[in-house]
Structures are given as C-alpha cells and as structure tokens.
Amino acid sequence: MSGGSDVSSPLSGRISTSSLSDLKDLEFSSESGCLSIVVLGASGDLAKKKTFPALFNLFQQGFIQSGEVHIFGYARSDMSDEGLRERIRGYLKGASDEHLSQFLQLIKYVSGSYDNGAGFELLNKTISENETSENNQPGNSRRLFYLALPPSVYPSVCKMIRSCCMTPSSHTGWTRVIVEKPFGKDLDSAEELSAQLGELFDEEQLYRIDHYLGKELVQNLLVLRFANRFFLPLWNRDNIDNVQIVFREDFGTDGRGGYFDQYGIIRDIIQNHLLQVFCLVAMEKPVSLSPEHIRDEKVKVLQSVSCINHDEVVLGQYDGYKDDPTVPNESNTPTFASVVLRVHNERWDGVPFVLKAGKALSSKKAEIRVQFKDAPGDIFRCKKQGRNEFVIRLQPSEAMYMKLTVKKPGLEMATEQSELDLSYGLRYQDVKIPEAYERLILDTISGCRQDRTSATSTVAYASPRGQHMR
Ligand SMILES: NC(=O)C1=CN([C@@H]2O[C@H](COP(=O)(O)OP(=O)(O)OC[C@H]3O[C@@H](n4cnc5c(N)ncnc54)[C@H](OP(=O)(O)O)[C@@H]3O)[C@@H](O)[C@H]2O)C=CC1
Ligand SMILES: O=C1O[C@H](COP(=O)(O)O)[C@@H](O)[C@H](O)[C@H]1O
C-alpha cells in the first residue's frame, strides 16, 4: 500500500519493498519523470472493466502515486471528469472511500473525436498542464497512450498522437503506445496496420498486448512444462489423446456489439488469446526465457499447424444476440466457435487441439484440459470411470488438478476417480494474484522487453518485419 512518504514508487526507479515482494524479478527503470497514462476509449467496456481497475490496483499497491502519475481518459462521449469517475467507480473494488477518492482525483477526462486535431490538441494541452511532479525535470516526462478502442480507429488515433501529443522530452522521457488485439482482421489488414503504425512510431514505442499472457496460470505454463521432470516424458503424442483449450463467458455483447460484430468470436478470442495459450502448451522448449527465443518457438509450432479442416469447425450465434441495439439485424457474426488444430510435427502428430470459445453460455470459465490416453492392459476394468486428465483452470478460481484413478478406500479392491488438486485459493491464501492488466501495464511502463522480461513476455506479437517479439 502506498501512502507513507518513505514508500516510493517503483515506477520512479525507487523501490517500495512492500510492493515489490510479489514482483521480485521485475526490473524497473531508473526513470523519474512525471508519468501520464492516457486511456483512449475511456467510455468503453475494456476501460471500465479492466484498464481503470488495473490502474487502481497498481495505485493501491503503491506503483502509481499521486503527484507522480496523472491519468487521462479520452473518448468522443460527452462527459465531465466527474462523469468518467462515476462511470468507473463501481468497478474499483476493495478500498476505503478515502483511498478510492484519492485515486479518482488523479483522473481527468477530455472529449474529442479520433480523427481530428482539435481534440488531441486539447488532450496535449491538458497533459502538459499536469506534467508536473516533485521529480520532474525538463526532458523526463513519460506518456503512455493506451488504445482501449476498436482496431479500426488505431491508424487515425496514432496519427493524432504522433502529430499532437508526443512527449516533448528528449532526455530520459518517452512516448509509448499500447494497442490491443485483434490486430487487424486478416493477414493483409494486420500487415497494413503494422505498416501504418510502423511509419508513425519506432518498434520500441509500440506495445501490442494480449492480456491472456498476463494471467497467472498462463505465466505458469512454461514453468510447469519445462521445470518439472514429471511432465517432460509425458507431453507428447505417445501419452496425450487430445488437448482442449476452452473459453466460455456467461454474458453476451453487453452493448459492445459495435465492436464485436465487426470481429466475431474467432477474431475476438480464438485467434489471439487461445492461440497464445495453444502456443505455450504445444511449443518446444525455448533456448531461454528471452522474448525472442519464446517467439521463435511459438512461430515454429504455428508453422507446423496444418490448414484447418472445415469439417472440424463449428460456428454458432446465441439467441438474442441481434436484440442488442448495437448489433445489425441481419448479422451472422459467430458468437461461438470450435476449431480443431492439428500440429504436423514429431511431438503432436495425430493429437487434436480443440479450441472453443463462446459468449452467453451457461458459465464463465477459461481452462486447458490435457486428456491422456488410457493405461494399456486395464486389469482394474476402470476405463468407464474416466481417463487421466490434467486441468489448468485460468479462471475463475485459478487451479490446476490432475484427475486420476485411485483405489476406493475400504476393504474392497474397487477404483474411483479422484484429484491431485492445487487450488490457488487454498494453497496461496495470503497471496493476491495480480490481474493480467496490472502486469501488462507495469511491463509497458518499465519498458519490459528481451533484456528485462521476468518470465513469459506479456506483449504478444511479432512485428511483420520479424524484428521484435516483446
Ligand atoms: N472489453 C474487454 O473485456 C476487452 C477488450 N479488449 C479489446 O479492447 C478494444 C476495445 O474493446 P471494448 O472496450 O470492449 O470496446 P467498446 O465497444 O466498448 O469500445 C470502446 C470505445 O470506443 C468507442 N467506439 C466504439 N465503437 C466505435 C467505432 N466503431 N468507431 C469509433 N469509436 C468507437 C466508444 O467510445 P466513444 O463513442 O465515447 O468515443 C467506446 O466507448 C478492442 O480491441 C478489444 O478487442 C481486449 C481485452 C478485453
Ligand atoms: O479480449 C477480450 O477478453 C474478454 C474476456 O477477458 P477475461 O480476462 O475476462 O477472460 C472478452 O469479454 C472480450 O470479448 C474480449 O474482447
């Protein structure tokens, strides 16, 4: 928790021991200028559900401090500072009223369009007026632009940032831009988008993020796979029957039809979040944990995936999807998809990877299920009870458990299914599991890349020039 003057912010290069206990291996830069965090699309779903709550959690842990950090929301909606604060207040949990209002006071709102200089000039003016802090020296200010927006407006927004809002700093200051998935709609549009952004910003200034890479159990995947002798000999076609990577949500588009209908569930979830998880499950061991080495192994496994067979794809749309006023009446955009990936390599030949994602289903869950083949020569006749299965539950209630067959306690020689269970809530009772976006935002502020990354880089994509995979 921040507060006392003795606790200084890691974002300013000084270390709060209480905050860093959970983040021992994350290095922070020695930058000390004022930090402005600008959330573009501040009126939207991502901003209220994830971005502002993550910033609030960072504030509560002392990573963001009054006086050093200013937060700005920007969108077209007409709102006051207070209007934005009210809109997000209900999503900020677990603090005293006093702490909550301290955080909310850091936030200012600027309204403007995404393709016209006037709004961005006003934004620049507002940022500049607030770019003052105890430690700020000319040339040190840092500006982080977070695009919580549909990708269709990234090019115009980036042009505006470039022409109106770059940090005037020339010393240790910087301007960084975070862009969300989906990065384009297909290869052509992704390349075009990359070229457009590449003309405006250096690769070091651009952070293409995938928040699933920031989830605790996704971060754990490489450790599990490559630090445990136990799994090494089993993780292949000889032992594994199939792998299922599943995302379900128990709510629909919730007024986000304007964005969602242009993309659909495959581009919203499968092509990015589930594919990143797939890569971590299926790839070979990287040479090291450097983002370049991890990227290389991800690329290799993706290159080994055969063309998807249309007979192995199921698409659907939930009843009521078109009742959302932001969804066109004639929409046939899928809100559910199941796709089978087949990896044509020595390790995985013949093992289907089933990637499934759906909105407005009966429950909310994201998990990986690794189903093992039956033990040969079943003297216990226990096949019907189910096979060995290793489950990694990303959310809710992070857990990993191994379903296995055991002797039923008692005099009789009978078997039953049981579990070796590592539920985080029970095992790590005093540990607060960070939200994915907390990690992502800290990674970006600290410029976390190949020489600094702590584990699995949370920044997701290779540039088309193949230069960086941060
Ligand atoms: N929602 C989530 O949980 C997550 C979302 N994302 C990504 O974040 C990005 C934004 O998603 P999300 O916040 O859900 O989307 P929203 O539909 O809520 O859009 C965000 C804001 O963008 C503006 N906007 C919406 N549609 C358009 C449009 N067609 N043209 C111009 N501006 C528009 C609106 O602001 P205004 O009208 O006020 O300008 C809106 O409030 C997407 O790339 C998504 O993939 C990533 C992870 C999670
Ligand atoms: O990227 C997205 O993710 C959210 C789900 O994120 P989670 O961390 O809550 O699982 C999804 O609702 C949204 O449609 C999508 O754009």
Coordinates of C-alpha atoms and ligand atoms in Angstrom, one line a residue:
M1 CA 0.0 0.0 0.0
S2 CA 1.3 3.4 -0.8
G3 CA 0.9 6.4 1.3
G4 CA 3.8 7.0 3.7
S5 CA 6.5 9.3 2.4
D6 CA 9.1 6.6 2.9
V7 CA 7.4 4.3 0.4
S8 CA 8.5 5.4 -3.1
S9 CA 7.2 4.2 -6.4
P10 CA 9.0 1.5 -8.4
L11 CA 7.8 3.5 -11.4
S12 CA 10.1 6.2 -10.5
G13 CA 13.0 3.7 -10.2
R14 CA 12.9 3.7 -6.4
I15 CA 11.6 0.6 -4.7
S16 CA 8.8 0.0 -2.4
T17 CA 9.7 -3.2 -0.5
S18 CA 6.1 -3.9 0.3
S19 CA 5.0 -3.6 -3.3
L20 CA 7.9 -5.5 -4.8
S21 CA 7.6 -8.5 -2.6
D22 CA 5.4 -10.1 -5.3
L23 CA 7.5 -8.8 -8.2
K24 CA 11.0 -9.6 -7.2
D25 CA 12.3 -10.3 -10.6
L26 CA 10.7 -7.4 -12.4
E27 CA 13.3 -4.7 -13.0
F28 CA 12.2 -1.1 -13.1
S29 CA 13.9 1.6 -15.0
S30 CA 15.6 4.5 -13.2
E31 CA 13.3 7.0 -15.0
S32 CA 11.9 9.6 -12.7
G33 CA 9.8 12.0 -14.8
C34 CA 6.2 12.6 -14.5
L35 CA 4.1 9.8 -15.9
S36 CA 0.9 10.5 -17.8
I37 CA -1.3 7.5 -18.6
V38 CA -3.9 8.2 -21.3
V39 CA -6.8 5.8 -21.8
L40 CA -8.3 6.3 -25.3
G41 CA -11.8 4.9 -25.5
A42 CA -12.3 5.7 -21.8
S43 CA -16.0 5.5 -22.2
G44 CA -15.8 1.8 -23.2
D45 CA -16.1 -1.7 -21.8
L46 CA -12.4 -2.5 -21.6
A47 CA -11.6 0.8 -19.9
K48 CA -14.2 0.3 -17.2
K49 CA -13.9 -3.4 -16.6
K50 CA -10.1 -3.8 -16.9
T51 CA -7.9 -0.8 -17.6
F52 CA -9.1 1.5 -14.8
P53 CA -9.4 -1.3 -12.2
A54 CA -5.9 -2.4 -13.1
L55 CA -4.6 1.1 -12.6
F56 CA -6.5 1.3 -9.4
N57 CA -4.9 -1.9 -8.1
L58 CA -1.5 -0.5 -9.0
F59 CA -2.4 2.6 -7.1
Q60 CA -3.4 0.6 -4.1
Q61 CA -0.1 -1.3 -4.1
G62 CA 1.9 1.9 -4.4
F63 CA 3.0 1.5 -8.0
I64 CA 1.1 4.6 -9.0
Q65 CA 1.3 7.6 -6.7
S66 CA -0.5 10.9 -6.5
G67 CA 1.9 13.6 -7.5
E68 CA 3.9 11.5 -9.9
V69 CA 1.3 10.0 -12.1
H70 CA -1.7 11.6 -13.9
I71 CA -4.4 9.6 -15.7
F72 CA -6.4 10.9 -18.6
G73 CA -9.5 9.5 -20.2
Y74 CA -10.3 10.4 -23.8
A75 CA -13.3 9.4 -26.0
R76 CA -16.0 11.0 -28.1
S77 CA -18.7 10.7 -25.5
D78 CA -19.6 14.0 -23.8
M79 CA -18.7 13.7 -20.2
S80 CA -17.1 15.7 -17.4
D81 CA -14.2 14.5 -15.2
E82 CA -16.8 13.6 -12.6
G83 CA -18.9 11.8 -15.2
L84 CA -16.0 9.4 -16.0
R85 CA -15.2 8.9 -12.3
E86 CA -18.8 7.9 -11.6
R87 CA -18.8 5.6 -14.6
I88 CA -15.8 3.6 -13.3
R89 CA -16.3 3.9 -9.6
G90 CA -18.4 0.8 -9.3
Y91 CA -15.7 -1.3 -10.9
L92 CA -13.0 -0.3 -8.4
K93 CA -13.1 -2.7 -5.5
G94 CA -11.5 -3.3 -2.2
A95 CA -10.6 0.2 -0.9
S96 CA -11.6 2.7 1.7
D97 CA -13.7 5.6 0.4
E98 CA -10.8 7.9 1.1
H99 CA -8.4 5.8 -1.0
L100 CA -10.9 5.5 -3.8
S101 CA -11.4 9.2 -4.0
Q102 CA -7.6 9.8 -3.9
F103 CA -7.4 7.6 -7.0
L104 CA -10.4 9.1 -8.7
Q105 CA -8.9 12.6 -8.3
L106 CA -5.9 11.5 -10.5
I107 CA -8.3 11.1 -13.4
K108 CA -9.3 13.8 -15.9
Y109 CA -11.4 13.5 -19.0
V110 CA -11.0 15.1 -22.4
S111 CA -13.7 14.6 -25.1
G112 CA -12.8 14.7 -28.7
S113 CA -13.0 12.7 -32.0
Y114 CA -10.5 10.1 -33.1
D115 CA -9.5 11.8 -36.3
N116 CA -9.4 15.5 -35.8
G117 CA -6.6 17.6 -34.4
A118 CA -8.7 19.8 -32.1
G119 CA -9.5 17.0 -29.5
F120 CA -5.9 15.8 -29.5
E121 CA -4.5 19.3 -29.1
L122 CA -6.8 19.8 -26.2
L123 CA -5.6 16.5 -24.8
N124 CA -2.0 17.5 -25.3
K125 CA -2.6 20.8 -23.5
T126 CA -4.3 19.1 -20.6
I127 CA -1.5 16.6 -20.3
S128 CA 1.2 19.3 -20.4
E129 CA -0.5 21.4 -17.8
N130 CA -0.4 18.4 -15.4
E131 CA 3.1 17.3 -16.3
T132 CA 4.5 18.5 -13.0
S133 CA 5.8 16.5 -10.1
E134 CA 8.4 16.8 -7.5
N135 CA 10.8 14.8 -9.6
N136 CA 10.0 16.1 -13.0
Q137 CA 12.9 17.6 -14.9
P138 CA 12.5 19.0 -18.4
G139 CA 13.0 16.2 -20.8
N140 CA 12.0 13.4 -18.4
S141 CA 8.2 13.2 -18.8
R142 CA 6.7 9.9 -19.9
R143 CA 3.5 9.5 -21.8
L144 CA 1.7 6.1 -22.1
F145 CA -1.2 6.0 -24.6
Y146 CA -3.5 3.0 -24.1
L147 CA -5.8 2.3 -27.1
A148 CA -8.9 0.8 -25.5
L149 CA -10.6 1.2 -28.8
P150 CA -11.8 -0.8 -31.8
P151 CA -8.8 -1.5 -34.1
S152 CA -10.5 0.3 -37.0
V153 CA -9.6 3.6 -35.4
Y154 CA -5.9 2.8 -34.4
P155 CA -4.4 4.4 -37.6
S156 CA -6.2 7.7 -37.2
V157 CA -5.7 7.8 -33.4
C158 CA -2.0 7.0 -33.8
K159 CA -1.6 9.8 -36.4
M160 CA -3.1 12.2 -34.0
I161 CA -0.9 11.1 -31.1
R162 CA 2.1 11.5 -33.4
S163 CA 1.2 14.9 -34.6
C164 CA -0.2 16.4 -31.4
C165 CA 0.7 14.5 -28.3
M166 CA 4.3 13.3 -28.3
T167 CA 6.2 13.9 -25.2
P168 CA 8.4 17.0 -25.7
S169 CA 11.1 15.1 -23.8
S170 CA 14.4 14.4 -25.3
H171 CA 16.3 13.1 -22.3
T172 CA 15.0 10.0 -20.4
G173 CA 11.4 10.8 -21.3
W174 CA 9.4 8.7 -23.8
T175 CA 6.1 8.1 -25.6
R176 CA 4.7 4.6 -25.7
V177 CA 1.5 3.3 -27.3
I178 CA -0.3 0.2 -26.2
V179 CA -2.5 -1.5 -28.8
E180 CA -5.0 -4.2 -28.1
K181 CA -5.9 -7.3 -30.0
P182 CA -7.3 -8.0 -32.5
F183 CA -4.5 -6.6 -34.6
G184 CA -6.4 -6.3 -37.9
K185 CA -8.9 -8.7 -39.4
D186 CA -6.7 -10.9 -41.6
L187 CA -3.1 -11.0 -42.8
D188 CA -3.5 -8.2 -45.2
S189 CA -5.1 -5.8 -42.8
A190 CA -2.7 -6.8 -40.0
E191 CA 0.2 -6.0 -42.3
E192 CA -1.3 -2.8 -43.4
L193 CA -2.0 -1.8 -39.8
S194 CA 1.6 -2.7 -38.9
A195 CA 2.9 -0.6 -41.8
Q196 CA 0.8 2.3 -40.8
L197 CA 1.8 2.2 -37.2
G198 CA 5.4 1.5 -38.2
E199 CA 5.6 4.8 -40.1
L200 CA 4.5 6.7 -37.0
F201 CA 6.4 5.0 -34.2
D202 CA 9.6 3.1 -33.7
E203 CA 9.1 -0.5 -32.7
E204 CA 10.4 0.3 -29.2
Q205 CA 7.4 2.7 -28.8
L206 CA 4.7 0.2 -29.7
Y207 CA 3.3 -2.5 -27.4
R208 CA 0.9 -5.0 -28.9
I209 CA -0.7 -6.7 -26.0
D210 CA -2.6 -9.9 -25.3
H211 CA -3.9 -9.9 -21.7
Y212 CA -4.2 -13.6 -21.6
L213 CA -0.4 -13.7 -21.5
G214 CA -0.6 -11.8 -18.2
K215 CA -2.8 -14.3 -16.5
E216 CA -1.1 -16.0 -13.6
L217 CA -1.7 -19.6 -14.9
V218 CA -0.7 -18.7 -18.4
Q219 CA 2.5 -17.3 -17.0
N220 CA 2.9 -20.6 -15.2
L221 CA 2.7 -22.7 -18.3
L222 CA 6.4 -22.6 -19.3
V223 CA 7.4 -23.3 -15.7
L224 CA 5.1 -26.3 -15.4
R225 CA 6.1 -27.8 -18.7
F226 CA 9.8 -27.2 -18.6
A227 CA 10.7 -27.2 -14.9
N228 CA 9.0 -30.5 -14.0
R229 CA 10.6 -33.7 -14.9
F230 CA 7.3 -35.3 -14.2
F231 CA 5.7 -33.8 -17.4
L232 CA 8.7 -33.9 -19.8
P233 CA 8.3 -37.5 -20.9
L234 CA 4.5 -37.4 -21.0
W235 CA 3.9 -34.3 -23.0
N236 CA 3.6 -35.9 -26.5
R237 CA 1.5 -38.0 -28.9
D238 CA 2.5 -41.2 -27.2
N239 CA 0.6 -40.2 -24.0
I240 CA -1.8 -37.4 -24.8
D241 CA -5.0 -38.2 -26.6
N242 CA -6.2 -34.6 -27.1
V243 CA -6.0 -31.1 -25.7
Q244 CA -8.9 -28.7 -25.2
I245 CA -8.5 -25.0 -24.7
V246 CA -11.8 -23.5 -23.8
F247 CA -13.1 -20.0 -23.1
R248 CA -16.7 -19.5 -22.0
E249 CA -18.5 -16.4 -20.9
D250 CA -21.9 -16.2 -19.3
F251 CA -22.7 -12.8 -20.7
G252 CA -23.2 -11.6 -24.3
T253 CA -22.0 -8.5 -26.0
D254 CA -23.4 -6.2 -23.3
G255 CA -23.7 -3.1 -25.6
R256 CA -20.3 -3.8 -27.2
G257 CA -22.0 -5.0 -30.4
G258 CA -20.5 -2.1 -32.3
Y259 CA -17.0 -3.5 -31.8
F260 CA -17.9 -7.2 -31.5
D261 CA -20.0 -7.6 -34.6
Q262 CA -17.1 -6.3 -36.8
Y263 CA -14.9 -9.1 -35.5
G264 CA -16.8 -12.1 -34.1
I265 CA -15.6 -14.7 -31.6
I266 CA -12.8 -16.1 -33.7
R267 CA -11.0 -12.7 -34.0
D268 CA -12.1 -11.6 -30.5
I269 CA -10.8 -14.7 -28.6
I270 CA -9.5 -17.6 -30.6
Q271 CA -7.0 -16.0 -33.0
N272 CA -5.3 -14.2 -30.1
H273 CA -6.0 -15.4 -26.6
L274 CA -6.5 -19.1 -27.3
L275 CA -3.8 -19.2 -29.9
Q276 CA -1.3 -17.8 -27.5
V277 CA -2.2 -20.4 -24.9
F278 CA -2.1 -23.1 -27.6
C279 CA 1.5 -22.0 -28.4
L280 CA 2.6 -22.2 -24.8
V281 CA 1.1 -25.7 -24.5
A282 CA 2.4 -27.1 -27.7
M283 CA 5.7 -25.4 -28.4
E284 CA 9.2 -26.8 -27.8
K285 CA 11.4 -25.6 -25.0
P286 CA 12.8 -22.2 -25.9
V287 CA 16.6 -21.6 -25.7
S288 CA 16.0 -19.2 -22.8
L289 CA 13.2 -17.1 -21.5
S290 CA 14.0 -14.1 -23.7
P291 CA 11.0 -13.0 -25.7
E292 CA 12.9 -13.6 -28.9
H293 CA 13.5 -17.2 -28.0
I294 CA 10.0 -17.7 -26.9
R295 CA 8.7 -16.0 -30.1
D296 CA 10.9 -18.3 -32.2
E297 CA 9.3 -21.4 -30.7
K298 CA 5.8 -20.1 -31.0
V299 CA 6.4 -19.3 -34.6
K300 CA 7.7 -22.8 -35.2
V301 CA 4.7 -24.6 -33.7
L302 CA 2.3 -22.3 -35.6
Q303 CA 4.1 -23.1 -38.8
S304 CA 3.6 -26.8 -38.1
V305 CA -0.2 -26.4 -37.8
S306 CA -2.0 -27.9 -40.8
C307 CA -4.7 -26.0 -42.7
I308 CA -7.9 -26.1 -40.7
N309 CA -10.4 -28.7 -42.0
H310 CA -13.8 -27.0 -42.4
D311 CA -15.5 -30.2 -41.2
E312 CA -13.8 -29.7 -37.9
V313 CA -15.2 -26.2 -37.3
V314 CA -18.5 -25.4 -35.6
L315 CA -19.9 -21.9 -35.5
G316 CA -23.0 -20.5 -33.8
Q317 CA -24.7 -17.4 -32.6
Y318 CA -26.6 -17.2 -29.4
D319 CA -30.3 -16.5 -29.4
G320 CA -30.9 -12.8 -28.6
Y321 CA -27.6 -11.6 -30.0
K322 CA -29.4 -9.4 -32.5
D323 CA -31.6 -7.9 -29.8
D324 CA -28.5 -5.8 -28.8
P325 CA -29.3 -2.5 -30.4
T326 CA -25.6 -2.1 -31.4
V327 CA -25.8 -5.3 -33.5
P328 CA -27.2 -5.1 -37.1
N329 CA -30.4 -7.0 -37.5
E330 CA -29.0 -9.2 -40.3
S331 CA -25.8 -10.1 -38.6
N332 CA -24.5 -13.6 -38.9
T333 CA -21.4 -13.0 -36.8
P334 CA -20.5 -16.1 -34.8
T335 CA -20.5 -15.7 -31.0
F336 CA -19.4 -19.4 -30.6
A337 CA -16.7 -21.3 -32.4
S338 CA -15.0 -24.6 -32.0
V339 CA -11.9 -25.2 -34.2
V340 CA -9.6 -28.2 -34.3
L341 CA -5.9 -27.5 -34.8
R342 CA -3.6 -30.4 -35.9
V343 CA 0.1 -30.0 -35.4
H344 CA 2.1 -31.8 -38.0
N345 CA 5.3 -32.5 -36.1
E346 CA 7.0 -35.3 -34.3
R347 CA 5.6 -34.4 -30.9
W348 CA 2.0 -33.9 -31.8
D349 CA 1.1 -35.7 -35.0
G350 CA -2.4 -37.2 -34.5
V351 CA -3.3 -35.2 -31.4
P352 CA -6.2 -32.8 -31.9
F353 CA -6.1 -29.4 -30.2
V354 CA -9.7 -28.3 -29.8
L355 CA -10.0 -24.5 -29.3
K356 CA -13.5 -23.5 -28.2
A357 CA -14.9 -20.0 -27.3
G358 CA -18.4 -18.8 -26.7
K359 CA -20.3 -15.9 -25.3
A360 CA -23.6 -16.0 -23.5
L361 CA -23.1 -19.6 -22.4
S362 CA -24.1 -21.2 -19.1
S363 CA -20.9 -20.5 -17.2
K364 CA -17.8 -18.4 -17.2
K365 CA -14.6 -20.3 -17.4
A366 CA -11.3 -20.5 -19.2
E367 CA -9.3 -23.7 -19.0
I368 CA -6.9 -26.1 -20.6
R369 CA -7.7 -29.8 -20.4
V370 CA -5.0 -32.2 -21.4
Q371 CA -6.6 -35.7 -21.7
F372 CA -4.3 -38.6 -21.5
K373 CA -4.6 -41.9 -23.3
D374 CA -5.9 -44.9 -21.4
A375 CA -3.4 -47.0 -19.5
P376 CA -2.8 -50.1 -21.6
G377 CA -3.8 -53.5 -20.2
D378 CA -6.6 -52.4 -17.8
I379 CA -6.6 -55.1 -15.1
F380 CA -9.0 -52.9 -12.9
R381 CA -11.6 -52.5 -15.6
C382 CA -11.8 -48.8 -14.7
K383 CA -11.9 -47.2 -18.2
K384 CA -15.5 -46.2 -17.8
Q385 CA -14.6 -44.0 -14.8
G386 CA -12.7 -41.6 -17.0
R387 CA -9.2 -41.1 -18.2
N388 CA -6.3 -39.2 -16.6
E389 CA -6.7 -35.6 -17.2
F390 CA -4.6 -32.6 -16.3
V391 CA -6.6 -29.4 -16.0
I392 CA -5.3 -25.9 -15.8
R393 CA -8.0 -23.5 -14.9
L394 CA -7.1 -20.0 -15.8
Q395 CA -10.2 -18.5 -14.3
P396 CA -12.3 -18.2 -12.2
S397 CA -10.5 -19.6 -9.1
E398 CA -7.1 -20.4 -10.6
A399 CA -6.3 -24.0 -10.1
M400 CA -4.5 -27.0 -11.6
Y401 CA -5.5 -30.5 -10.9
M402 CA -4.8 -34.0 -12.1
K403 CA -7.7 -36.3 -12.4
L404 CA -6.6 -39.8 -11.7
T405 CA -7.9 -43.2 -10.8
V406 CA -7.3 -44.4 -7.2
K407 CA -8.3 -47.3 -5.1
K408 CA -11.6 -46.5 -3.3
P409 CA -10.8 -46.6 0.4
G410 CA -12.2 -49.7 2.1
L411 CA -11.8 -53.4 2.1
E412 CA -12.9 -53.9 -1.5
M413 CA -10.5 -53.6 -4.4
A414 CA -12.5 -51.0 -6.3
T415 CA -11.4 -47.9 -8.1
E416 CA -12.7 -44.4 -8.4
Q417 CA -11.7 -41.0 -9.9
S418 CA -10.0 -38.5 -7.6
E419 CA -7.9 -35.5 -8.0
L420 CA -4.5 -34.1 -7.1
D421 CA -5.6 -30.6 -6.6
L422 CA -3.6 -27.4 -6.5
S423 CA -6.3 -24.7 -6.0
Y424 CA -4.6 -21.4 -5.6
G425 CA -7.2 -20.0 -3.3
L426 CA -6.4 -22.7 -0.8
R427 CA -2.7 -23.1 -1.3
Y428 CA -1.8 -19.4 -1.6
Q429 CA -4.2 -17.9 0.9
D430 CA -2.2 -14.8 1.7
V431 CA -1.1 -14.1 -1.9
K432 CA -3.0 -11.7 -4.0
I433 CA -3.0 -12.9 -7.6
P434 CA -2.4 -9.9 -9.8
E435 CA -4.9 -9.1 -12.5
A436 CA -3.4 -9.7 -16.0
Y437 CA -3.7 -6.0 -16.9
E438 CA -1.6 -4.9 -13.8
R439 CA 1.3 -6.9 -15.1
L440 CA 0.8 -5.7 -18.7
I441 CA 0.7 -2.1 -17.7
L442 CA 3.8 -2.4 -15.4
D443 CA 5.7 -4.3 -18.2
T444 CA 5.0 -1.4 -20.6
I445 CA 5.9 1.3 -18.2
S446 CA 9.1 -0.4 -17.3
G447 CA 9.9 -1.0 -21.0
C448 CA 9.9 -4.7 -20.3
R449 CA 11.5 -6.4 -23.2
Q450 CA 14.1 -9.0 -24.0
D451 CA 16.7 -7.9 -21.6
R452 CA 14.3 -7.3 -18.7
T453 CA 11.4 -9.6 -19.1
S454 CA 10.6 -11.6 -16.0
A455 CA 9.0 -14.7 -17.5
T456 CA 6.6 -15.0 -20.4
S457 CA 6.5 -11.7 -22.0
T458 CA 3.0 -10.3 -21.9
V459 CA 3.5 -8.4 -25.0
A460 CA 2.3 -10.6 -27.8
Y461 CA 3.0 -10.2 -31.4
A462 CA 6.0 -10.1 -33.7
S463 CA 6.2 -7.1 -36.0
P464 CA 5.8 -8.1 -39.6
R465 CA 9.4 -7.3 -40.2
G466 CA 10.1 -10.0 -37.6
Q467 CA 12.3 -7.7 -35.6
H468 CA 10.8 -7.8 -32.2
M469 CA 8.6 -10.1 -30.2
R470 CA 8.4 -8.4 -26.9
Ligands
LIG1 N1 -13.9 -5.5 -23.3 C1 -13.0 -6.3 -22.9 O1 -13.1 -7.1 -21.9 C2 -11.7 -6.4 -23.7 C3 -11.5 -5.7 -24.8 N2 -10.3 -5.8 -25.5 C4 -10.0 -5.0 -26.7 O2 -10.2 -3.6 -26.4 C5 -10.6 -2.9 -27.5 C6 -11.8 -2.1 -27.1 O3 -12.8 -3.0 -26.7 P1 -14.1 -2.5 -25.8 O4 -13.7 -1.5 -24.8 O5 -14.7 -3.7 -25.4 O6 -15.0 -1.9 -27.0 P2 -16.1 -0.8 -26.9 O7 -17.1 -1.3 -27.9 O8 -16.6 -0.6 -25.5 O9 -15.4 0.5 -27.5 C7 -14.6 1.4 -26.7 C8 -14.9 2.8 -27.1 O10 -14.6 3.0 -28.4 C9 -15.5 3.9 -29.0 N3 -16.1 3.2 -30.2 C10 -16.9 2.1 -30.2 N4 -17.1 1.7 -31.4 C11 -16.5 2.6 -32.2 C12 -16.4 2.8 -33.6 N5 -17.0 1.9 -34.5 N6 -15.6 3.8 -34.1 C13 -15.0 4.6 -33.3 N7 -15.1 4.5 -31.9 C14 -15.8 3.6 -31.4 C15 -16.6 4.2 -28.0 O11 -16.3 5.4 -27.3 P3 -16.9 6.8 -27.8 O12 -18.1 6.6 -28.6 O13 -17.2 7.5 -26.5 O14 -15.8 7.5 -28.5 C16 -16.4 3.1 -27.0 O15 -16.8 3.5 -25.7 C17 -10.9 -4.0 -28.6 O16 -9.7 -4.0 -29.4 C18 -11.0 -5.3 -27.8 O17 -10.5 -6.4 -28.5 C19 -9.3 -6.6 -25.0 C20 -9.5 -7.3 -23.9 C21 -10.7 -7.3 -23.1
LIG2 O1 -10.3 -9.8 -25.1 C1 -11.4 -10.0 -24.7 O2 -11.5 -10.6 -23.5 C2 -12.7 -10.5 -22.7 C3 -12.5 -11.7 -21.7 O3 -11.4 -11.4 -20.9 P1 -11.3 -12.1 -19.4 O4 -9.9 -11.8 -19.0 O5 -12.4 -11.6 -18.6 O6 -11.4 -13.6 -19.7 C4 -13.9 -10.7 -23.5 O7 -15.0 -10.5 -22.7 C5 -13.9 -9.7 -24.7 O8 -15.0 -10.0 -25.5 C6 -12.6 -9.8 -25.5 O9 -12.6 -8.7 -26.3

